PDB file of C-alpha atoms in Angstrom:
ATOM      1  CA  GLU A   1       0.004  -0.172   0.071  1.00 75.00           C
ATOM      2  CA  ALA A   2       2.865   2.429   0.774  1.00 86.00           C
ATOM      3  CA  LEU A   3       4.749   1.788  -2.432  1.00 87.00           C
ATOM      4  CA  ASP A   4       1.313   2.078  -4.400  1.00 85.00           C
ATOM      5  CA  ASN A   5       0.686   5.550  -2.517  1.00 87.00           C
ATOM      6  CA  TYR A   6       4.165   6.937  -3.434  1.00 87.00           C
ATOM      7  CA  ALA A   7       3.832   5.583  -7.274  1.00 89.00           C
ATOM      8  CA  ALA A   8       0.422   7.450  -7.416  1.00 88.00           C
ATOM      9  CA  MET A   9       2.138  10.495  -5.789  1.00 88.00           C
ATOM     10  CA  CYS A  10       4.859  10.390  -8.322  1.00 91.00           C
ATOM     11  CA  ARG A  11       2.417  10.127 -11.540  1.00 89.00           C
ATOM     12  CA  ILE A  12       0.564  13.140  -9.810  1.00 88.00           C
ATOM     13  CA  LEU A  13       3.694  15.142  -9.649  1.00 88.00           C
ATOM     14  CA  GLY A  14       4.760  14.170 -13.053  1.00 91.00           C
ATOM     15  CA  GLU A  15       7.980  12.294 -11.496  1.00 91.00           C
ATOM     16  CA  GLN A  16       9.370   8.982 -11.643  1.00 90.00           C
ATOM     17  CA  ASP A  17       8.377   6.400  -9.233  1.00 87.00           C
ATOM     18  CA  LYS A  18      11.915   4.670  -9.231  1.00 88.00           C
ATOM     19  CA  GLY A  19      10.168   1.113  -9.731  1.00 90.00           C
ATOM     20  CA  ALA A  20       7.762   1.479  -6.628  1.00 89.00           C
ATOM     21  CA  GLY A  21       4.514   0.285  -8.492  1.00 87.00           C
ATOM     22  CA  LYS A  22       6.465  -2.589 -10.071  1.00 90.00           C
ATOM     23  CA  LYS A  23       7.738  -3.628  -6.587  1.00 90.00           C
ATOM     24  CA  ALA A  24       4.284  -3.321  -5.252  1.00 88.00           C
ATOM     25  CA  GLU A  25       2.888  -5.485  -7.675  1.00 90.00           C
ATOM     26  CA  ALA A  26       5.660  -8.168  -7.211  1.00 92.00           C
ATOM     27  CA  ILE A  27       4.750  -8.163  -3.343  1.00 90.00           C
ATOM     28  CA  ARG A  28       1.168  -8.446  -4.022  1.00 90.00           C
ATOM     29  CA  LYS A  29       1.842 -11.401  -6.253  1.00 92.00           C
ATOM     30  CA  THR A  30       4.009 -13.306  -3.635  1.00 91.00           C
ATOM     31  CA  VAL A  31       1.527 -12.344  -0.706  1.00 91.00           C
ATOM     32  CA  LEU A  32      -1.402 -13.912  -2.588  1.00 91.00           C
ATOM     33  CA  GLU A  33       0.700 -17.010  -3.986  1.00 92.00           C
ATOM     34  CA  LYS A  34       2.198 -17.878  -0.431  1.00 93.00           C
ATOM     35  CA  PHE A  35       0.014 -16.734   2.175  1.00 94.00           C
ATOM     36  CA  TRP A  36      -3.552 -17.453   1.122  1.00 96.00           C
ATOM     37  CA  ASP A  37      -4.455 -20.701   2.503  1.00 95.00           C
ATOM     38  CA  GLU A  38      -7.638 -22.187   0.351  1.00 95.00           C
ATOM     39  CA  GLU A  39      -8.420 -24.797   2.917  1.00 95.00           C
ATOM     40  CA  LYS A  40      -8.620 -22.249   5.892  1.00 95.00           C
ATOM     41  CA  GLY A  41     -10.237 -19.554   3.537  1.00 96.00           C
ATOM     42  CA  ALA A  42      -7.845 -17.270   5.048  1.00 97.00           C
ATOM     43  CA  PHE A  43      -4.485 -15.824   4.745  1.00 97.00           C
ATOM     44  CA  ILE A  44      -1.878 -17.090   7.258  1.00 96.00           C
ATOM     45  CA  ASP A  45       0.759 -15.292   9.102  1.00 90.00           C
ATOM     46  CA  SER A  46       3.407 -17.788   7.978  1.00 85.00           C
ATOM     47  CA  PHE A  47       3.914 -20.240   5.311  1.00 81.00           C
ATOM     48  CA  GLU A  48       7.719 -20.967   5.856  1.00 81.00           C
ATOM     49  CA  SER A  49       6.901 -22.318   9.916  1.00 85.00           C
ATOM     50  CA  GLY A  50       3.952 -24.564   8.402  1.00 83.00           C
ATOM     51  CA  ARG A  51       2.201 -23.227  11.242  1.00 86.00           C
ATOM     52  CA  ARG A  52      -0.658 -21.835   9.214  1.00 91.00           C
ATOM     53  CA  TYR A  53      -1.580 -19.493  11.767  1.00 93.00           C
ATOM     54  CA  VAL A  54      -4.770 -17.273  11.191  1.00 95.00           C
ATOM     55  CA  THR A  55      -5.058 -13.888  13.011  1.00 95.00           C
ATOM     56  CA  ARG A  56      -7.712 -10.995  12.628  1.00 96.00           C
ATOM     57  CA  GLN A  57      -5.112  -8.569  12.010  1.00 96.00           C
ATOM     58  CA  THR A  58      -3.663 -10.035   9.211  1.00 95.00           C
ATOM     59  CA  ASN A  59      -7.030 -10.872   7.520  1.00 97.00           C
ATOM     60  CA  ILE A  60      -8.429  -7.422   8.105  1.00 97.00           C
ATOM     61  CA  LEU A  61      -5.480  -5.724   6.291  1.00 95.00           C
ATOM     62  CA  ALA A  62      -5.458  -8.342   3.675  1.00 96.00           C
ATOM     63  CA  TRP A  63      -9.353  -7.432   3.139  1.00 97.00           C
ATOM     64  CA  LEU A  64      -8.851  -3.673   2.922  1.00 96.00           C
ATOM     65  CA  TYR A  65      -5.685  -3.454   0.983  1.00 93.00           C
ATOM     66  CA  LEU A  66      -5.101  -6.464  -1.087  1.00 93.00           C
ATOM     67  CA  PRO A  67      -6.851  -7.041  -4.630  1.00 92.00           C
ATOM     68  CA  CYS A  68      -8.699 -10.053  -3.152  1.00 95.00           C
ATOM     69  CA  THR A  69     -11.504 -11.285  -4.993  1.00 95.00           C
ATOM     70  CA  GLU A  70     -15.306 -10.961  -3.791  1.00 96.00           C
ATOM     71  CA  GLU A  71     -15.235 -14.867  -3.234  1.00 97.00           C
ATOM     72  CA  GLN A  72     -11.962 -14.505  -0.734  1.00 97.00           C
ATOM     73  CA  LYS A  73     -13.441 -11.428   0.795  1.00 97.00           C
ATOM     74  CA  GLN A  74     -16.546 -13.365   1.735  1.00 97.00           C
ATOM     75  CA  MET A  75     -14.429 -16.193   3.173  1.00 98.00           C
ATOM     76  CA  ILE A  76     -12.479 -13.850   5.234  1.00 98.00           C
ATOM     77  CA  TYR A  77     -15.503 -12.228   6.326  1.00 98.00           C
ATOM     78  CA  GLN A  78     -17.085 -15.738   7.630  1.00 97.00           C
ATOM     79  CA  ASN A  79     -14.249 -17.419   8.653  1.00 97.00           C
ATOM     80  CA  VAL A  80     -12.171 -14.653  10.367  1.00 97.00           C
ATOM     81  CA  ILE A  81     -14.101 -11.449  11.133  1.00 96.00           C
ATOM     82  CA  LEU A  82     -17.452 -13.041  12.275  1.00 96.00           C
ATOM     83  CA  ASN A  83     -15.582 -15.936  13.848  1.00 96.00           C
ATOM     84  CA  GLU A  84     -15.465 -16.044  17.596  1.00 94.00           C
ATOM     85  CA  LYS A  85     -12.908 -18.715  17.884  1.00 95.00           C
ATOM     86  CA  VAL A  86     -10.244 -16.341  16.253  1.00 96.00           C
ATOM     87  CA  ALA A  87      -8.735 -14.332  18.975  1.00 93.00           C
ATOM     88  CA  PRO A  88     -10.605 -10.933  19.203  1.00 92.00           C
ATOM     89  CA  ILE A  89      -9.044  -7.454  18.610  1.00 91.00           C
ATOM     90  CA  THR A  90      -7.737  -5.484  21.905  1.00 87.00           C
ATOM     91  CA  THR A  91      -6.681  -2.348  20.686  1.00 88.00           C
ATOM     92  CA  PRO A  92      -8.593   0.685  19.406  1.00 87.00           C
ATOM     93  CA  TYR A  93      -6.256   0.965  16.781  1.00 87.00           C
ATOM     94  CA  PHE A  94      -7.104  -2.291  15.004  1.00 91.00           C
ATOM     95  CA  THR A  95     -10.869  -1.956  15.995  1.00 91.00           C
ATOM     96  CA  PHE A  96     -10.727   1.125  13.618  1.00 92.00           C
ATOM     97  CA  TYR A  97      -9.857  -1.471  10.871  1.00 94.00           C
ATOM     98  CA  GLU A  98     -12.200  -3.902  11.890  1.00 95.00           C
ATOM     99  CA  ASN A  99     -14.918  -1.721  11.739  1.00 94.00           C
ATOM    100  CA  GLN A 100     -13.870  -0.677   8.536  1.00 95.00           C
ATOM    101  CA  VAL A 101     -14.438  -3.991   7.185  1.00 97.00           C
ATOM    102  CA  HIS A 102     -17.929  -4.436   8.787  1.00 95.00           C
ATOM    103  CA  CYS A 103     -19.165  -1.228   7.231  1.00 94.00           C
ATOM    104  CA  LEU A 104     -17.561  -2.144   3.700  1.00 95.00           C
ATOM    105  CA  ALA A 105     -18.964  -5.623   4.050  1.00 95.00           C
ATOM    106  CA  GLY A 106     -22.442  -4.037   4.120  1.00 91.00           C
ATOM    107  CA  ASN A 107     -22.927  -4.712   8.082  1.00 91.00           C
ATOM    108  CA  SER A 108     -22.633  -1.099   8.792  1.00 88.00           C
ATOM    109  CA  ASP A 109     -24.736  -1.562  12.232  1.00 87.00           C
ATOM    110  CA  PHE A 110     -21.630  -3.086  13.742  1.00 90.00           C
ATOM    111  CA  LEU A 111     -20.510   0.566  14.006  1.00 92.00           C
ATOM    112  CA  GLU A 112     -22.816   1.470  16.532  1.00 92.00           C
ATOM    113  CA  LYS A 113     -22.710  -1.769  18.384  1.00 90.00           C
ATOM    114  CA  SER A 114     -18.701  -1.223  18.756  1.00 89.00           C
ATOM    115  CA  VAL A 115     -18.998   2.154  19.748  1.00 90.00           C
ATOM    116  CA  ARG A 116     -21.570   1.203  22.619  1.00 91.00           C
ATOM    117  CA  GLU A 117     -19.982  -1.727  23.857  1.00 90.00           C
ATOM    118  CA  TYR A 118     -16.390  -1.095  23.104  1.00 89.00           C
ATOM    119  CA  TYR A 119     -15.789   2.446  23.418  1.00 88.00           C
ATOM    120  CA  GLY A 120     -18.693   3.044  25.681  1.00 90.00           C
ATOM    121  CA  SER A 121     -17.634   0.252  28.357  1.00 91.00           C
ATOM    122  CA  MET A 122     -14.039   2.035  28.216  1.00 90.00           C
ATOM    123  CA  LEU A 123     -15.443   5.177  29.221  1.00 88.00           C
ATOM    124  CA  ASP A 124     -17.435   3.390  31.954  1.00 90.00           C
ATOM    125  CA  THR A 125     -14.398   2.404  33.550  1.00 90.00           C
ATOM    126  CA  GLY A 126     -13.717   6.265  34.171  1.00 88.00           C
ATOM    127  CA  ALA A 127     -11.513   6.872  31.247  1.00 87.00           C
ATOM    128  CA  THR A 128     -11.673  10.827  30.207  1.00 85.00           C
ATOM    129  CA  THR A 129      -9.680   9.709  27.040  1.00 84.00           C
ATOM    130  CA  LEU A 130      -9.085   6.492  25.366  1.00 83.00           C
ATOM    131  CA  TYR A 131      -6.652   3.808  25.850  1.00 89.00           C
ATOM    132  CA  GLU A 132      -3.979   2.080  23.801  1.00 89.00           C
ATOM    133  CA  GLN A 133      -5.406  -1.045  24.610  1.00 90.00           C
ATOM    134  CA  TYR A 134      -8.894  -2.074  26.071  1.00 90.00           C
ATOM    135  CA  ASP A 135     -10.249  -5.424  26.943  1.00 89.00           C
ATOM    136  CA  PRO A 136     -13.462  -5.257  28.628  1.00 88.00           C
ATOM    137  CA  LYS A 137     -13.132  -8.478  30.223  1.00 88.00           C
ATOM    138  CA  GLU A 138     -10.589  -6.990  32.639  1.00 90.00           C
ATOM    139  CA  THR A 139     -11.052  -5.105  35.815  1.00 90.00           C
ATOM    140  CA  GLY A 140      -9.510  -2.358  38.049  1.00 91.00           C
ATOM    141  CA  ALA A 141      -5.717  -1.946  37.447  1.00 92.00           C
ATOM    142  CA  GLN A 142      -5.966  -4.765  34.869  1.00 93.00           C
ATOM    143  CA  HIS A 143      -6.844  -1.831  32.491  1.00 91.00           C
ATOM    144  CA  TYR A 144      -3.618  -0.044  32.930  1.00 92.00           C
ATOM    145  CA  ALA A 145      -0.939  -2.796  32.459  1.00 94.00           C
ATOM    146  CA  MET A 146       0.853  -3.568  29.137  1.00 92.00           C
ATOM    147  CA  TYR A 147       3.922  -5.069  27.725  1.00 90.00           C
ATOM    148  CA  GLY A 148       4.325  -7.269  31.213  1.00 91.00           C
ATOM    149  CA  ARG A 149       4.349  -4.107  33.172  1.00 94.00           C
ATOM    150  CA  PRO A 150       1.578  -3.152  35.629  1.00 93.00           C
ATOM    151  CA  PHE A 151       1.329   0.794  34.557  1.00 94.00           C
ATOM    152  CA  GLU A 152       2.913   0.667  31.046  1.00 93.00           C
ATOM    153  CA  LYS A 153      -0.361   1.503  28.938  1.00 92.00           C
ATOM    154  CA  SER A 154      -0.692   5.169  27.432  1.00 90.00           C
ATOM    155  CA  LEU A 155      -4.229   6.359  28.640  1.00 89.00           C
ATOM    156  CA  CYS A 156      -4.184   8.943  25.907  1.00 87.00           C
ATOM    157  CA  HIS A 157      -3.754   7.219  22.578  1.00 82.00           C
ATOM    158  CA  ALA A 158      -4.428   9.168  19.555  1.00 76.00           C
ATOM    159  CA  TRP A 159      -5.370   6.126  17.197  1.00 71.00           C
ATOM    160  CA  SER A 160      -8.303   5.564  19.659  1.00 67.00           C
ATOM    161  CA  ALA A 161      -9.892   8.587  18.270  1.00 74.00           C
ATOM    162  CA  SER A 162     -10.963   6.872  15.263  1.00 85.00           C
ATOM    163  CA  PRO A 163     -14.711   6.658  15.985  1.00 87.00           C
ATOM    164  CA  ILE A 164     -14.552  10.318  14.809  1.00 89.00           C
ATOM    165  CA  TYR A 165     -13.482   9.403  11.374  1.00 92.00           C
ATOM    166  CA  LEU A 166     -15.292   6.402  11.154  1.00 94.00           C
ATOM    167  CA  PHE A 167     -18.817   8.324  11.651  1.00 95.00           C
ATOM    168  CA  GLY A 168     -17.737  11.010   9.010  1.00 96.00           C
ATOM    169  CA  ARG A 169     -16.766   8.206   6.590  1.00 96.00           C
ATOM    170  CA  PHE A 170     -19.708   5.799   6.896  1.00 96.00           C
ATOM    171  CA  ARG A 171     -22.578   7.847   8.391  1.00 96.00           C
ATOM    172  CA  LEU A 172     -22.198  11.361   7.162  1.00 97.00           C
ATOM    173  CA  GLY A 173     -20.726   9.534   4.141  1.00 97.00           C
ATOM    174  CA  VAL A 174     -18.046  12.003   2.925  1.00 98.00           C
ATOM    175  CA  VAL A 175     -15.400  10.562   0.857  1.00 97.00           C
ATOM    176  CA  ASN A 176     -12.595  11.349  -1.142  1.00 97.00           C
ATOM    177  CA  THR A 177     -12.714  10.243  -4.714  1.00 96.00           C
ATOM    178  CA  GLY A 178     -10.007  12.320  -6.382  1.00 93.00           C
ATOM    179  CA  VAL A 179      -6.918  14.339  -5.162  1.00 90.00           C
ATOM    180  CA  ALA A 180      -7.133  16.212  -2.064  1.00 92.00           C
ATOM    181  CA  TYR A 181     -10.850  16.411  -2.171  1.00 96.00           C
ATOM    182  CA  ASP A 182     -10.837  18.183  -5.682  1.00 96.00           C
ATOM    183  CA  THR A 183     -14.043  15.714  -6.213  1.00 97.00           C
ATOM    184  CA  PHE A 184     -15.708  13.725  -3.407  1.00 98.00           C
ATOM    185  CA  GLU A 185     -19.075  11.869  -2.627  1.00 98.00           C
ATOM    186  CA  ILE A 186     -21.370  12.219   0.116  1.00 98.00           C
ATOM    187  CA  ARG A 187     -23.563   8.957   0.802  1.00 97.00           C
ATOM    188  CA  PRO A 188     -24.901   9.522   4.097  1.00 96.00           C
ATOM    189  CA  GLN A 189     -25.900   6.319   6.074  1.00 94.00           C
ATOM    190  CA  LEU A 190     -27.814   6.122   9.243  1.00 93.00           C
ATOM    191  CA  GLY A 191     -27.307   2.609  10.238  1.00 90.00           C
ATOM    192  CA  SER A 192     -29.079   2.101  13.563  1.00 89.00           C
ATOM    193  CA  LEU A 193     -29.368   5.752  14.108  1.00 92.00           C
ATOM    194  CA  GLN A 194     -32.381   7.822  13.806  1.00 94.00           C
ATOM    195  CA  LYS A 195     -30.427  11.107  12.579  1.00 96.00           C
ATOM    196  CA  ILE A 196     -27.119  12.387  12.457  1.00 96.00           C
ATOM    197  CA  SER A 197     -25.420  15.821  11.789  1.00 97.00           C
ATOM    198  CA  GLY A 198     -21.738  16.892  11.810  1.00 97.00           C
ATOM    199  CA  LYS A 199     -19.164  18.467   9.500  1.00 97.00           C
ATOM    200  CA  VAL A 200     -16.103  16.592   7.825  1.00 97.00           C
ATOM    201  CA  PRO A 201     -12.879  18.703   7.504  1.00 96.00           C
ATOM    202  CA  VAL A 202     -11.702  19.269   4.055  1.00 97.00           C
ATOM    203  CA  PRO A 203      -8.915  21.343   2.203  1.00 96.00           C
ATOM    204  CA  GLY A 204     -10.700  24.709   2.163  1.00 95.00           C
ATOM    205  CA  GLY A 205     -13.137  24.219   4.912  1.00 97.00           C
ATOM    206  CA  TYR A 206     -15.922  21.764   5.829  1.00 98.00           C
ATOM    207  CA  VAL A 207     -18.652  19.648   4.532  1.00 98.00           C
ATOM    208  CA  TYR A 208     -21.902  20.055   6.706  1.00 98.00           C
ATOM    209  CA  VAL A 209     -24.270  17.019   6.641  1.00 98.00           C
ATOM    210  CA  LYS A 210     -27.460  16.417   8.520  1.00 98.00           C
ATOM    211  CA  ALA A 211     -29.405  13.512   7.878  1.00 97.00           C
ATOM    212  CA  GLU A 212     -32.754  12.141   9.019  1.00 96.00           C
ATOM    213  CA  LYS A 213     -34.770   8.666   7.563  1.00 93.00           C
ATOM    214  CA  ASP A 214     -36.257  10.641   5.010  1.00 94.00           C
ATOM    215  CA  ARG A 215     -34.196  13.809   4.621  1.00 96.00           C
ATOM    216  CA  VAL A 216     -30.848  15.179   4.328  1.00 97.00           C
ATOM    217  CA  GLU A 217     -29.256  18.675   4.143  1.00 97.00           C
ATOM    218  CA  VAL A 218     -25.746  19.302   2.637  1.00 98.00           C
ATOM    219  CA  LEU A 219     -23.590  22.349   2.736  1.00 98.00           C
ATOM    220  CA  SER A 220     -20.017  22.418   1.488  1.00 98.00           C
ATOM    221  CA  ASP A 221     -17.540  25.077   1.525  1.00 98.00           C
ATOM    222  CA  ILE A 222     -15.656  23.529  -1.429  1.00 98.00           C
ATOM    223  CA  PRO A 223     -16.860  22.662  -4.818  1.00 97.00           C
ATOM    224  CA  GLY A 224     -16.417  19.071  -6.668  1.00 97.00           C
ATOM    225  CA  GLY A 225     -18.949  17.066  -4.295  1.00 97.00           C
ATOM    226  CA  THR A 226     -21.637  14.824  -5.366  1.00 98.00           C
ATOM    227  CA  LEU A 227     -24.560  13.639  -3.261  1.00 98.00           C
ATOM    228  CA  TYR A 228     -26.110  10.264  -3.351  1.00 97.00           C
ATOM    229  CA  TRP A 229     -29.534   9.889  -1.450  1.00 95.00           C
ATOM    230  CA  LYS A 230     -32.182   7.458  -2.037  1.00 92.00           C
ATOM    231  CA  GLY A 231     -31.168   6.364  -5.408  1.00 93.00           C
ATOM    232  CA  LYS A 232     -30.720  10.007  -6.941  1.00 95.00           C
ATOM    233  CA  THR A 233     -27.568  12.335  -7.254  1.00 96.00           C
ATOM    234  CA  TYR A 234     -27.056  16.047  -6.716  1.00 97.00           C
ATOM    235  CA  PRO A 235     -24.111  18.100  -7.837  1.00 97.00           C
ATOM    236  CA  VAL A 236     -22.544  19.949  -4.512  1.00 97.00           C
ATOM    237  CA  GLU A 237     -21.388  23.352  -5.372  1.00 96.00           C
ATOM    238  CA  ALA A 238     -19.587  25.688  -2.782  1.00 97.00           C
ATOM    239  CA  GLY A 239     -21.691  27.580  -0.460  1.00 96.00           C
ATOM    240  CA  GLU A 240     -24.866  26.105  -2.019  1.00 96.00           C
ATOM    241  CA  LYS A 241     -27.187  24.228   0.264  1.00 96.00           C
ATOM    242  CA  ILE A 242     -28.836  21.189  -0.981  1.00 95.00           C
ATOM    243  CA  THR A 243     -31.988  19.849   0.665  1.00 96.00           C
ATOM    244  CA  ALA A 244     -33.387  16.507  -0.306  1.00 94.00           C
ATOM    245  CA  ALA A 245     -36.218  14.396   1.035  1.00 91.00           C
ATOM    246  CA  ILE A 246     -38.620  11.658   0.275  1.00 80.00           C
TER     247      ILE A 246
END
């Protein structure tokens, strides 16, 4: 992914990517050949050891960033993401990626469930900021231990703020489709919510979205957007408020 992004930036800037694109393709080919396990219907962590160990982390990243077929994605989702026998995620960092998979797989109601049960129960422990790692099954001072030390955990971890991004991306539905939001989409999804309103920062200002079951309002500080709502599309221009209802 990093090599692909570097190659893409080079193309935008009109510069040579120094072989980054070819290296990315070679790595993808090797990973798909060596790490996909057809019998398990998932990616394994190591093919040389013969252990064929399956983790959520590996498969979540593969689902999001490798060119998996739709069949492979469905297998990963059923065999790993929804499989309680696979060790659960305990960090807000990777919970962020797992929530993305749920949303992109069409089960976005998992987002509210995660925020209420995972992040909500973390706050119930008395947290005023979000932890580097959190296991709802732990109690008391166990919440502060990490790396084998009793008070090693960061209790103010930047990655833990990911619900802010997730609600902007999968509820307000603002998604960059070009370069630095020169084009973007707005696809509001309420999930299990009755209504939502908020703003997403973009270069040059914000995109404001207010959505209910039968109505949406959009106001953008920048041009180039397209609102998708109930099967219809609406061009979004800077400073022009759009109201769509059914």
